Tab-separated table of C-alpha atoms in Angstrom:
chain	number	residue	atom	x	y	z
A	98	UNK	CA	3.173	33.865	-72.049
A	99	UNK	CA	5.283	30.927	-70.412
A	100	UNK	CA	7.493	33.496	-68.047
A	101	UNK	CA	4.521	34.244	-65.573
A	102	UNK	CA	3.300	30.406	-65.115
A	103	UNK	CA	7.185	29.563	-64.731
A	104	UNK	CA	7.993	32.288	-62.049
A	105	UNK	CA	4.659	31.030	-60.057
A	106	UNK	CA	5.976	27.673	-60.202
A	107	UNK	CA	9.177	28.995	-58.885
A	108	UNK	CA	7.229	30.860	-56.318
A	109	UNK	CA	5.553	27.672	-55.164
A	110	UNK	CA	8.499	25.755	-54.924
A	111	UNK	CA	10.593	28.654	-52.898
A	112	UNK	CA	7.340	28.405	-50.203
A	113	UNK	CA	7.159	24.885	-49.910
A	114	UNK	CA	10.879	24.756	-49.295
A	115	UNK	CA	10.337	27.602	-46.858
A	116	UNK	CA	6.666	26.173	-45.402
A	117	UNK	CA	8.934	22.147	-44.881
A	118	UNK	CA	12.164	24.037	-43.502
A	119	UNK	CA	10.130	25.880	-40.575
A	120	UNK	CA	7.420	23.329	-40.417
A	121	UNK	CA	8.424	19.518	-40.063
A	122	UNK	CA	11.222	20.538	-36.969
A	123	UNK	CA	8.495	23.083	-35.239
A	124	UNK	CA	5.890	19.963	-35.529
A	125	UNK	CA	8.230	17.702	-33.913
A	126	UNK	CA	9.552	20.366	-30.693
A	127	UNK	CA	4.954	20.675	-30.670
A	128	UNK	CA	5.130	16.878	-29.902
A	129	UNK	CA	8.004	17.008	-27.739
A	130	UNK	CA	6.541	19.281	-24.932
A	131	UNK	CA	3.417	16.538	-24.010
A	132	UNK	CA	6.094	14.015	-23.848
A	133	UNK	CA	6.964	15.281	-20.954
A	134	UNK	CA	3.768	15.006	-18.677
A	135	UNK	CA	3.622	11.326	-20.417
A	136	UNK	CA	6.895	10.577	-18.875
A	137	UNK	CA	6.080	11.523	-15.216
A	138	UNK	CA	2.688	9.744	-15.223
A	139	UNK	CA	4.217	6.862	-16.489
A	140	UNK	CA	6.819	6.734	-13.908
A	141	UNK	CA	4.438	8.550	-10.925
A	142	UNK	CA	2.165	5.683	-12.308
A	143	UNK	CA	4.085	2.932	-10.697
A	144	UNK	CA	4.190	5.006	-7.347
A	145	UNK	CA	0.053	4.002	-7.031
A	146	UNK	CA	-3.101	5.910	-7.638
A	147	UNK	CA	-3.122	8.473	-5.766
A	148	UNK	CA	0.306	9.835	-6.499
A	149	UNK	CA	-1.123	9.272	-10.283
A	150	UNK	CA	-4.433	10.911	-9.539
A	151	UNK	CA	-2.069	14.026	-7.871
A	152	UNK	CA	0.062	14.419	-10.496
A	153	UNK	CA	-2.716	14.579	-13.069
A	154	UNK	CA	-4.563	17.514	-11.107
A	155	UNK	CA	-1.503	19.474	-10.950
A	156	UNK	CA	-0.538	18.797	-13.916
A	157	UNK	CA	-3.713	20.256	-15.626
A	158	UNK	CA	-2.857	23.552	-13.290
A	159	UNK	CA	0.341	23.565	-14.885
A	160	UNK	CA	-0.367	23.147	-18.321
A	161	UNK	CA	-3.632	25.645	-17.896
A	162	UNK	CA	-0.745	28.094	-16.218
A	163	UNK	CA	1.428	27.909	-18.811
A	164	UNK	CA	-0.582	27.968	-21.858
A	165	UNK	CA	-2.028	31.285	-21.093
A	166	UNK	CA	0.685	32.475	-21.567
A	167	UNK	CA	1.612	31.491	-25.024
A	168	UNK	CA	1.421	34.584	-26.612
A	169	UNK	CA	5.222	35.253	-25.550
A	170	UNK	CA	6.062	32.706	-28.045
A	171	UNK	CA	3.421	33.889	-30.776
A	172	UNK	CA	4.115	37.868	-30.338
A	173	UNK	CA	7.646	37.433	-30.231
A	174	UNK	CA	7.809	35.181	-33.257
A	175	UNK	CA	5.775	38.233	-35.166
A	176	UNK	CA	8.093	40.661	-33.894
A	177	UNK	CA	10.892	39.355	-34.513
A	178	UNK	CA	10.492	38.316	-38.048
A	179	UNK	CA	9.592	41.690	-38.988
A	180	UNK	CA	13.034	42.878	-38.230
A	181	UNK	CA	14.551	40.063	-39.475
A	182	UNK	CA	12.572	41.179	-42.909
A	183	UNK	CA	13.880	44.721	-42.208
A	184	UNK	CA	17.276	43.218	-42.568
A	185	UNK	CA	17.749	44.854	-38.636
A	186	UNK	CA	18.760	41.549	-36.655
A	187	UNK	CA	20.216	43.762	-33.959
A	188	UNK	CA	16.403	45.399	-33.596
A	189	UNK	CA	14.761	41.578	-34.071
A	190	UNK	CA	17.236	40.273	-30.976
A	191	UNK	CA	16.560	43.188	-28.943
A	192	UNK	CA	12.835	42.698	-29.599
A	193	UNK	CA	13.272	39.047	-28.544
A	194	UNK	CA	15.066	40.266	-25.112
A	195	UNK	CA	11.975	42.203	-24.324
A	196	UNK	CA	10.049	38.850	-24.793
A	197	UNK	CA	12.085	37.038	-22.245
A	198	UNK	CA	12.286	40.005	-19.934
A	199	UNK	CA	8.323	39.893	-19.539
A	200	UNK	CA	8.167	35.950	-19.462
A	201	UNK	CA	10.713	36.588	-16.620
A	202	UNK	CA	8.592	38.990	-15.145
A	203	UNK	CA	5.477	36.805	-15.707
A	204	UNK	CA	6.902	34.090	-14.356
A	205	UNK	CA	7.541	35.251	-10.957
A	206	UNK	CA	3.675	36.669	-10.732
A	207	UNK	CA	2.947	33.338	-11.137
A	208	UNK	CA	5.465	31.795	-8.333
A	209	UNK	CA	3.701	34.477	-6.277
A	210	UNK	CA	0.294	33.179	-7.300
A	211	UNK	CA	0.433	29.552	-6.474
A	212	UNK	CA	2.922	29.108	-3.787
A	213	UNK	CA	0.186	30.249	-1.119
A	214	UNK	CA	-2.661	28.967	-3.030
A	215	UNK	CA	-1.736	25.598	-4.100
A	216	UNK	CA	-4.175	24.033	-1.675
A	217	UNK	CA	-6.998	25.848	-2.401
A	218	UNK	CA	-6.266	25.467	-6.292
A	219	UNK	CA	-6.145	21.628	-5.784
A	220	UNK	CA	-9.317	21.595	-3.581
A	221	UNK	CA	-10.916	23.637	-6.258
A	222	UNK	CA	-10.367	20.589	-8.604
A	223	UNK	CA	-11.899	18.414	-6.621
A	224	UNK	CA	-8.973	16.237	-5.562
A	225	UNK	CA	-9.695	13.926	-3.006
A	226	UNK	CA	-8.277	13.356	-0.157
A	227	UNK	CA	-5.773	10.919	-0.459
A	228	UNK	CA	-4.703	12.570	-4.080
A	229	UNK	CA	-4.582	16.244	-2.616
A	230	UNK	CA	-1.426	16.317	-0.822
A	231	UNK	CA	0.467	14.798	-3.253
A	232	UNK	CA	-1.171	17.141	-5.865
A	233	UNK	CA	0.288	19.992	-3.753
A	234	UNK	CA	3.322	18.859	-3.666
A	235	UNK	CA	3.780	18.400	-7.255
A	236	UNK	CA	2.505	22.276	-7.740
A	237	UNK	CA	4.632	23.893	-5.503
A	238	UNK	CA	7.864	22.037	-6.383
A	239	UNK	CA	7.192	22.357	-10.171
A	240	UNK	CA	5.903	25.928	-10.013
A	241	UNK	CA	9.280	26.688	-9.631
A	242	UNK	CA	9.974	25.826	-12.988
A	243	UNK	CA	7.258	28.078	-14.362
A	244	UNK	CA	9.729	31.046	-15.158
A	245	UNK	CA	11.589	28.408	-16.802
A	246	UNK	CA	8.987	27.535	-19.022
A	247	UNK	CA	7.825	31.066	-20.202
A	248	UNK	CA	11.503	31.693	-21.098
A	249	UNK	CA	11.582	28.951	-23.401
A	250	UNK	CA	8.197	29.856	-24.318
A	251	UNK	CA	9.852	33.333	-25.518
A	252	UNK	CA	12.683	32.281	-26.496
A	253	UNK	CA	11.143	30.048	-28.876
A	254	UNK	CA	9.312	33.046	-30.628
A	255	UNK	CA	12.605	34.666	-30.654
A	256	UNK	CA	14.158	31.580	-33.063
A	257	UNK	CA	11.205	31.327	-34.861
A	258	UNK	CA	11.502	34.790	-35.720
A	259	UNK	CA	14.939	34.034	-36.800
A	260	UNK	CA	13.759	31.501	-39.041
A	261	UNK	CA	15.030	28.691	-36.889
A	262	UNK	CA	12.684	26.209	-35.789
A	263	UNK	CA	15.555	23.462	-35.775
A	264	UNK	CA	17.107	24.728	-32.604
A	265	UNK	CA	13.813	24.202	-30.385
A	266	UNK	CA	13.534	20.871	-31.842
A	267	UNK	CA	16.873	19.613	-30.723
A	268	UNK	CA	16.395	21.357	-27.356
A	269	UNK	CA	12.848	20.450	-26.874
A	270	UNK	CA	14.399	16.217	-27.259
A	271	UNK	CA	17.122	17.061	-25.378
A	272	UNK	CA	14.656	18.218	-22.478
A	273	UNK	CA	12.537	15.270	-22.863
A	274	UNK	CA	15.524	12.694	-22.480
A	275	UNK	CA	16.763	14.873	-19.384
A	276	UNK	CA	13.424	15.013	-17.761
A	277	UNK	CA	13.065	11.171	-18.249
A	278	UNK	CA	16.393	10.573	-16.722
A	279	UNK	CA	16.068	12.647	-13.820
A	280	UNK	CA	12.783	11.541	-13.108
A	281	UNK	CA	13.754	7.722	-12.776
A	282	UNK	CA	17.012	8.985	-10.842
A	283	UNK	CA	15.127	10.997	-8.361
A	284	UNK	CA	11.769	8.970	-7.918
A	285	UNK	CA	13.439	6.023	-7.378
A	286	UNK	CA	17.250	5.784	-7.069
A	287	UNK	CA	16.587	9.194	-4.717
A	288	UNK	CA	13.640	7.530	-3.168
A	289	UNK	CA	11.941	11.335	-3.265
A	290	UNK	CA	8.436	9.991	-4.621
A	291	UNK	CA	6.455	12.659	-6.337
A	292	UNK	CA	8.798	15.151	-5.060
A	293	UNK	CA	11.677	13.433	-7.468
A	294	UNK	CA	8.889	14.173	-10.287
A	295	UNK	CA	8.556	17.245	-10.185
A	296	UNK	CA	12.502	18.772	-9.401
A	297	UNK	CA	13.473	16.231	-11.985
A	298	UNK	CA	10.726	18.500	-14.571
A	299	UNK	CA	12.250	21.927	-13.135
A	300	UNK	CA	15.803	20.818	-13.556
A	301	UNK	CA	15.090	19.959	-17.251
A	302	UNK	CA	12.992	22.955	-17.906
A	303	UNK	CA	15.865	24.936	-16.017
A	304	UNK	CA	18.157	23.490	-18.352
A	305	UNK	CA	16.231	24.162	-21.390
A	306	UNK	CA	16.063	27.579	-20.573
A	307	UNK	CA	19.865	27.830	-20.104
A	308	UNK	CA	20.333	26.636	-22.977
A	309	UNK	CA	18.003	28.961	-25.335
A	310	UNK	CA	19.507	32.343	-23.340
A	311	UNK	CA	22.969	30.981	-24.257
A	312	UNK	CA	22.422	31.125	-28.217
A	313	UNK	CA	19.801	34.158	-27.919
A	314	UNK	CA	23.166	35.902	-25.682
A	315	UNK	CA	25.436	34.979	-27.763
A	316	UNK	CA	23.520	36.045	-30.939
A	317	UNK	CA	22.796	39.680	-29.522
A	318	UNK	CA	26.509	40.177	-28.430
A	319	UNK	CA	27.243	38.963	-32.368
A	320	UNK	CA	25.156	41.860	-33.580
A	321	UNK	CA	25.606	44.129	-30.592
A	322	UNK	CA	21.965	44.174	-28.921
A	323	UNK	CA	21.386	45.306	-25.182
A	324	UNK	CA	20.660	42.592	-22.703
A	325	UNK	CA	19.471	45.360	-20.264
A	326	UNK	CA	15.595	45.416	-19.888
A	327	UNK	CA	13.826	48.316	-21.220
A	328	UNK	CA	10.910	49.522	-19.684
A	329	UNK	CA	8.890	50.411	-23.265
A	330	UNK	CA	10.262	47.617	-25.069
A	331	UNK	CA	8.520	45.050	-22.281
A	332	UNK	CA	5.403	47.228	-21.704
A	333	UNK	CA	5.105	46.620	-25.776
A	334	UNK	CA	5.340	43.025	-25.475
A	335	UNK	CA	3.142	43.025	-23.277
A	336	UNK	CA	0.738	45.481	-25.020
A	337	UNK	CA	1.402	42.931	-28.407
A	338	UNK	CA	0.458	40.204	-26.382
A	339	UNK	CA	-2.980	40.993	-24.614
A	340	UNK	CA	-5.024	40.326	-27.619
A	341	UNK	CA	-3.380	36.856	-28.285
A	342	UNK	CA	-4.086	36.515	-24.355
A	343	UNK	CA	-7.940	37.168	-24.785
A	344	UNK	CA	-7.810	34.948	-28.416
A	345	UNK	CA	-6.406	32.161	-26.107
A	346	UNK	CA	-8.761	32.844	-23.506
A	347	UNK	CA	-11.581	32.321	-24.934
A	348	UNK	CA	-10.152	29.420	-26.578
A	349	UNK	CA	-9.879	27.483	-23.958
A	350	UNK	CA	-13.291	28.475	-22.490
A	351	UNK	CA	-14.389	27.180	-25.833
A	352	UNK	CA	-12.818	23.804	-24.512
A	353	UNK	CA	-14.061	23.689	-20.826
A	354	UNK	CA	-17.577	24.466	-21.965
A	355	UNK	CA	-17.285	21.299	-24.470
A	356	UNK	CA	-16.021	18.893	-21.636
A	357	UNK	CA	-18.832	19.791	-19.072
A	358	UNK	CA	-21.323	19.742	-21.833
A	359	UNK	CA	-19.926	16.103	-22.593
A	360	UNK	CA	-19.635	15.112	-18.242
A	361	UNK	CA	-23.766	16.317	-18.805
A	362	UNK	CA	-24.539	13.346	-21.218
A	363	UNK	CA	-23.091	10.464	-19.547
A	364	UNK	CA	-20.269	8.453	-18.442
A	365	UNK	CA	-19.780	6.814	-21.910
A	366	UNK	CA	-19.668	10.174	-23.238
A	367	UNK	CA	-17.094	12.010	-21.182
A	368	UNK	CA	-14.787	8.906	-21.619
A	369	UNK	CA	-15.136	8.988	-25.525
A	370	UNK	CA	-15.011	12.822	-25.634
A	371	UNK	CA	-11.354	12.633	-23.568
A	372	UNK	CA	-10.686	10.319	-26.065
A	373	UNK	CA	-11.900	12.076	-29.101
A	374	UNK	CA	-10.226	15.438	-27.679
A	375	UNK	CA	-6.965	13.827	-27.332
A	376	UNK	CA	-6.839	12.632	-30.832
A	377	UNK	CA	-7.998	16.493	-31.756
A	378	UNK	CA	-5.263	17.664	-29.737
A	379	UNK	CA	-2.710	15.089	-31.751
A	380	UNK	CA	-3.766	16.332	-34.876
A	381	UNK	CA	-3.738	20.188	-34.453
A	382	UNK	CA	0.283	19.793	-33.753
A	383	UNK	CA	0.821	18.856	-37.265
A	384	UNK	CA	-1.249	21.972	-38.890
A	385	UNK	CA	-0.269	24.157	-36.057
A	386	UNK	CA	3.210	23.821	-36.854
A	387	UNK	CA	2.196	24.947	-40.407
A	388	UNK	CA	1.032	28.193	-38.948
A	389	UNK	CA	4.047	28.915	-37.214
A	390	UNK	CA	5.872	28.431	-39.965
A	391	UNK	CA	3.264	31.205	-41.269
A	392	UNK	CA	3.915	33.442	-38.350
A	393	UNK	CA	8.049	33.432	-39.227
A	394	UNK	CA	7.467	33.910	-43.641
A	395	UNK	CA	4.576	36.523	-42.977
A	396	UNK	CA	6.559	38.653	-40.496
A	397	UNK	CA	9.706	38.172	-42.606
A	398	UNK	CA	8.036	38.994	-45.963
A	399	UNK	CA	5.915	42.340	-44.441
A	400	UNK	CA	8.795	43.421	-42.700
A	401	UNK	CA	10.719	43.442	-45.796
A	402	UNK	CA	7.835	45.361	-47.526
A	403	UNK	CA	7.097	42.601	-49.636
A	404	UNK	CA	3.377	42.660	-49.722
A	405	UNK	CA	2.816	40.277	-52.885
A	406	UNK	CA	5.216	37.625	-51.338
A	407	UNK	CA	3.228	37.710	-48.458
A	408	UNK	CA	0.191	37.277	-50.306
A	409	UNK	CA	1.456	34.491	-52.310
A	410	UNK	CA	2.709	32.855	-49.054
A	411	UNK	CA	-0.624	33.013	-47.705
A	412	UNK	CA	-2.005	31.049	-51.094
A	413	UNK	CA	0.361	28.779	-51.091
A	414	UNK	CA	0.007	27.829	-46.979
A	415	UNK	CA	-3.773	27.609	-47.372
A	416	UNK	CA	-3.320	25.154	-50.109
A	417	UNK	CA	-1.050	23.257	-47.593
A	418	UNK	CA	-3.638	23.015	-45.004
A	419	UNK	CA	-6.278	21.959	-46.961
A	420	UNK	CA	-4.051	19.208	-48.246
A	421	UNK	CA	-2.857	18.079	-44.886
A	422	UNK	CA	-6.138	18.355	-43.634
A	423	UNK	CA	-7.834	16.086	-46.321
A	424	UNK	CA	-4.730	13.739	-45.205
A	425	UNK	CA	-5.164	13.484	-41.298
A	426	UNK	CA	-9.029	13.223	-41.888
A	427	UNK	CA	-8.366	10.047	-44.384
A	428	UNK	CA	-5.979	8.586	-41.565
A	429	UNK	CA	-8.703	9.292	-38.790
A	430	UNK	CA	-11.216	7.603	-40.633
A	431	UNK	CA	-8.963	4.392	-41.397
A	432	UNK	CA	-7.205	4.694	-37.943
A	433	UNK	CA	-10.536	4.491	-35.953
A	434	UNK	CA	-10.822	0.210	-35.279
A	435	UNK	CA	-7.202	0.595	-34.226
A	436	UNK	CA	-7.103	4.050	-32.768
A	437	UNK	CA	-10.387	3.272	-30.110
A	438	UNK	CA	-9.286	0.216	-28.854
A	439	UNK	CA	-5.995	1.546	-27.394
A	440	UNK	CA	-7.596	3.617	-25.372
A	441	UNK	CA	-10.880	1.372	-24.157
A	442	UNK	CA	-12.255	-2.187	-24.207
A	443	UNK	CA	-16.204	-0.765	-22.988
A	444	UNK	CA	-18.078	-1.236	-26.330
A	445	UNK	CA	-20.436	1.981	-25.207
A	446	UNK	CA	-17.493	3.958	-25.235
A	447	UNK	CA	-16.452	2.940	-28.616
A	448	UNK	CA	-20.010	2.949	-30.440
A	449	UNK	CA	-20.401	6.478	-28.813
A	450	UNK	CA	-16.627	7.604	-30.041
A	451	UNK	CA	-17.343	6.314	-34.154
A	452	UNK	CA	-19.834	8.488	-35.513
A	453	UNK	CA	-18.053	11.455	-33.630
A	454	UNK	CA	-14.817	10.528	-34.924
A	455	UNK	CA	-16.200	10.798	-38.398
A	456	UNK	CA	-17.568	14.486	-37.713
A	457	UNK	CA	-13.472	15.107	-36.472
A	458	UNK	CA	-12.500	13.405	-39.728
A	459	UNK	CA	-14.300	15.176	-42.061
A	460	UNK	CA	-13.775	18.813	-39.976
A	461	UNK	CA	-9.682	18.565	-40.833
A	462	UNK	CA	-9.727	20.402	-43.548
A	463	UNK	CA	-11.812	23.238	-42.190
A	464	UNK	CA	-9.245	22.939	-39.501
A	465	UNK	CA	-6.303	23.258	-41.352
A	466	UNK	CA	-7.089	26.464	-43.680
A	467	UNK	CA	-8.355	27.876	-39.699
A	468	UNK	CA	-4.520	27.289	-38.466
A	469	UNK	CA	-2.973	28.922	-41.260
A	470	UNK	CA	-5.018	31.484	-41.323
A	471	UNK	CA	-4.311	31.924	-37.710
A	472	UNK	CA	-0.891	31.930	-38.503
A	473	UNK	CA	-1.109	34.086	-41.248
A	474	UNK	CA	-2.939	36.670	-39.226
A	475	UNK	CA	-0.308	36.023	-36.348
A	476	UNK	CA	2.643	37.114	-38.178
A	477	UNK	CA	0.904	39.718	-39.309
A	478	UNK	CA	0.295	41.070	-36.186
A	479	UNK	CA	-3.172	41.490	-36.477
A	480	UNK	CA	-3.700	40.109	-32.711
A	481	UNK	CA	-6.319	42.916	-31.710
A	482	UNK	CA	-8.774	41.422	-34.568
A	483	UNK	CA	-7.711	37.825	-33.937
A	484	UNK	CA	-9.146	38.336	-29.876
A	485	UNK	CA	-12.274	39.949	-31.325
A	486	UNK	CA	-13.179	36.789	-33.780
A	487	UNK	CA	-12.587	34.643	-31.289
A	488	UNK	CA	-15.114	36.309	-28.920
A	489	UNK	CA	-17.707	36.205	-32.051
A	490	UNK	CA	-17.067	32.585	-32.442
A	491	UNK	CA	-17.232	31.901	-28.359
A	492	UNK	CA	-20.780	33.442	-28.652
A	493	UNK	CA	-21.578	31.274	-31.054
A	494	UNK	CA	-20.495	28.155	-30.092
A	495	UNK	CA	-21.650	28.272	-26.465
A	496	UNK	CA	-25.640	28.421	-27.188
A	497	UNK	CA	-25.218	25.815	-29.505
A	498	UNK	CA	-22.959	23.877	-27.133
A	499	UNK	CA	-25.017	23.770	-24.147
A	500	UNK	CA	-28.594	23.172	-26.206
A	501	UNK	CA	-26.837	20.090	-27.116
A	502	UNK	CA	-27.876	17.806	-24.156
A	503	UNK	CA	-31.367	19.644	-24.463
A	504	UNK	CA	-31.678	18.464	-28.368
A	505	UNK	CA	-30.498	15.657	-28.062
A	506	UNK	CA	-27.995	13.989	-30.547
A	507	UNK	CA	-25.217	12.682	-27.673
A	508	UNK	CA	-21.373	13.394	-28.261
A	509	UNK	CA	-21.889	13.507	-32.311
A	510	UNK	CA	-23.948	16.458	-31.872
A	511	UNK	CA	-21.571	18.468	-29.784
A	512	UNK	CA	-18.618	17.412	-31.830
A	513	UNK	CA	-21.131	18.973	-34.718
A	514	UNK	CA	-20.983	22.153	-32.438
A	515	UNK	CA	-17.326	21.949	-32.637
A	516	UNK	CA	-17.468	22.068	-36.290
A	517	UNK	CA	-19.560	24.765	-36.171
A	518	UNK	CA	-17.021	26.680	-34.021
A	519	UNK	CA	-14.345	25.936	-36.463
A	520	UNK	CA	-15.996	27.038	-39.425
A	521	UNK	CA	-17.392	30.286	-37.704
A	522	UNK	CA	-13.506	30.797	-37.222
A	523	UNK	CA	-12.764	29.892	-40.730
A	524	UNK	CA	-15.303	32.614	-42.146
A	525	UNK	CA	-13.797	35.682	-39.399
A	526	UNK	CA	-10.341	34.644	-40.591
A	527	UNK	CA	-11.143	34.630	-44.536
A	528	UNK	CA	-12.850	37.754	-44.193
A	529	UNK	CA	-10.044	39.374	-43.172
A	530	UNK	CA	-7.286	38.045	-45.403
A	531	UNK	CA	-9.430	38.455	-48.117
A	532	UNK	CA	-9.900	41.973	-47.075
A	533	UNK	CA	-6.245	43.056	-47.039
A	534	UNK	CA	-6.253	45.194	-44.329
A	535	UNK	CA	-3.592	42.594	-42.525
A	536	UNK	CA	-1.058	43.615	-45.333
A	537	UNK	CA	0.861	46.489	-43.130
A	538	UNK	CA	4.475	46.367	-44.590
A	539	UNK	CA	7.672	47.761	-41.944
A	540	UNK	CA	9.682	47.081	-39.288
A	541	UNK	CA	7.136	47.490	-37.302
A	542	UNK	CA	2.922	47.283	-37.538
């Protein structure tokens, strides 16, 4: 009777060594990458406002660009660890060279995209006049750098796949440092302005991408895997990644319709709801870097045809997230006379900000079982229904979104809505886990 409770204790323990090992280096590389635009506003900053007011319009291009394209990093982790499970690392590193191949190929699209229409894209923002030519600068220098940034984006699946989340921490502090350096060097010892901004961020991203195709080359010459592309294995990546691209999508429509919903009630408002979202943003790095540690010991356990161990892993990372969850909520609500105050002195800002902050506080652990889950699902390769419940839960949140200025109830209210979104997420993703039809065991799904 005491040999089943004692092999589920050993079963928990194996996980959480497994959920910490993958987990607390991904959540620092997570915290890394908005280091980065810190460090150029804070030294653009000192240029004057408009070079500031530039760099932040291109920069939301840039990080808009580049995060649609996440999925290279979320496919390819899924991928990956499914060989690795398979015990076929020369399959899993050729899987990952497909990856890179496509966020090559991506890449260049992109360079294609905005060289020609930078101005138009900055316009389109609204940049005034005195902002917009240094906005355009920044974009087309530091578009450059977009290939770059997919690679590592990639690349990054492909060592998560691997089980190595270590390696994109030390190169994701590395790149910070560099960028920081170069920036200061450039900017002002160079005397380039802006301009030293952004080749200073597409030298370090440059870098950073040297530096993950050296140990992805070197580990598929260890195990003897092509570095040629192949037609079918990038068409597959790509095919693997369009449903992650419509999940993300609509993700971040989710977002945009929240912040113009928010510019609708009022300046106090907006200002607390940039606050508020920052904060939100802050906290889903910690329980997103529990999902990818879900992505890499889903993938590894299916691919090894172990569909029990996945189950269990599931368990045992939902537990996690509620815990860390009830955690970050507690720290919101004891954070908030410090946290506000950092941010604003206007007291309308901060009276508008509390009660919302409370409806983000008590939401965390909603939203940590809804980024396991995610991540769970991820690894599982279960993209196609992961795009479709995020459609569902787009429809859902934008009526009650947009009746919120209508209603009435101010920024709490819409944060509400948020909630809502999250927990209509939280019901399409327990559905389907409880349903076991993400179980597919293999090499491949």
């Amino acid at each position: 009777m005491t040999q089943a409770p004692a092999r589920s204790r050993t079963a928990r323990r194996r996980h959480d060594r497994d959920i910490i090992a993958l987990a607390v280096p991904a959540f620092g590389a997570l915290v890394a990458e908005p280091l980065f635009v810190m460090a150029d506003s804070a030294i653009v900053g000192h240029l004057g406002t408009a070079q500031l007011a530039g760099l932040g319009i291109a920069s939301a291009l840039l990080t808009t660009a580049v995060s649609v394209f996440v999925f290279l990093a979320y496919a390819t982790t899924a991928a990956v660890s499914r060989r690795v499970g398979a015990g076929d690392l020369q399959a899993a590193i050729r899987q990952g060279m497909d990856g890179i191949w496509l966020a090559l190929l991506l890449g260049a699209a992109v360079i294609a995209a905005v060289l020609p229409t930078a101005p138009s894209l900055v316009e389109l923002f609204g940049a005034s006049d005195t902002a917009a030519p240094y906005a355009v600068t920044y974009l087309r220098i530091s578009a450059l750098g977009i290939p770059a940034m997919l690679v590592v984006l990639a690349s990054t699946g492909v060592l998560r796949g691997l089980q190595n989340t270590r390696t994109p921490l030390y190169v994701a502090i590395a790149g910070f440092l560099a960028n920081a350096v170069l920036n200061v060097v450039l900017v002002y010892g160079a005397g380039l302005g802006i301009a030293g901004s952004a080749w200073g961020t597409v030298i370090a991203q440059c870098g950073m991408a040297a530096v993950y195709l050296w140990v992805v080359i070197r580990g598929a010459r260890r195990h003897g895997a092509s570095l040629r592309p192949d037609v079918s294995g990038i068409r597959a990546s790509a095919q693997a990644g369009v449903p992650l691209l419509v999940r993300t999508l609509s993700l971040r429509a989710i977002l945009m319709i929240a912040t113009a919903v928010a510019a609708r009630l009022g300046d106090a408002d907006i200002a607390a709801h940039q606050i508020i979202l920052s904060l939100w943003s802050l906290l889903a790095f910690a329980l997103d870097a529990i999902a990818i540690a879900g992505q890499a010991i889903i993938g590894r356990c299916l691919g090894a045809g172990d569909a029990q161990g996945a189950r269990d892993a599931c368990r045992r990372m939902v537990e996690w997230g509620v815990a860390v969850g009830v955690v970050l909520g507690v720290l919101v609500v004891l954070s908030r006379p410090v946290f506000l105050p950092l941010f604003t002195g206007d007291s309308a800002v901060k009276d508008t900000a509390l009660p919302a902050l409370v409806i983000v506080a008590v939401s965390q652990p909603i939203c940590g079982v809804v980024y396991v889950l995610d991540g769970v699902l991820m690894g599982a390769g279960d993209g196609p229904y992961l795009a479709w419940a995020m459609l569902v839960t787009l429809a859902v949140f934008t009526p009650a979104a947009l009746l919120v200025p209508t209603l009435g109830g101010g920024l709490t209210a819409l944060w509400a809505a948020m909630t809502l979104m999250m927990a209509m997420r939280l019901v399409t993703l327990w559905l389907r886990t409880r349903s076991g039809r993400w179980v597919v065991t293999g090499a491949t799904r």
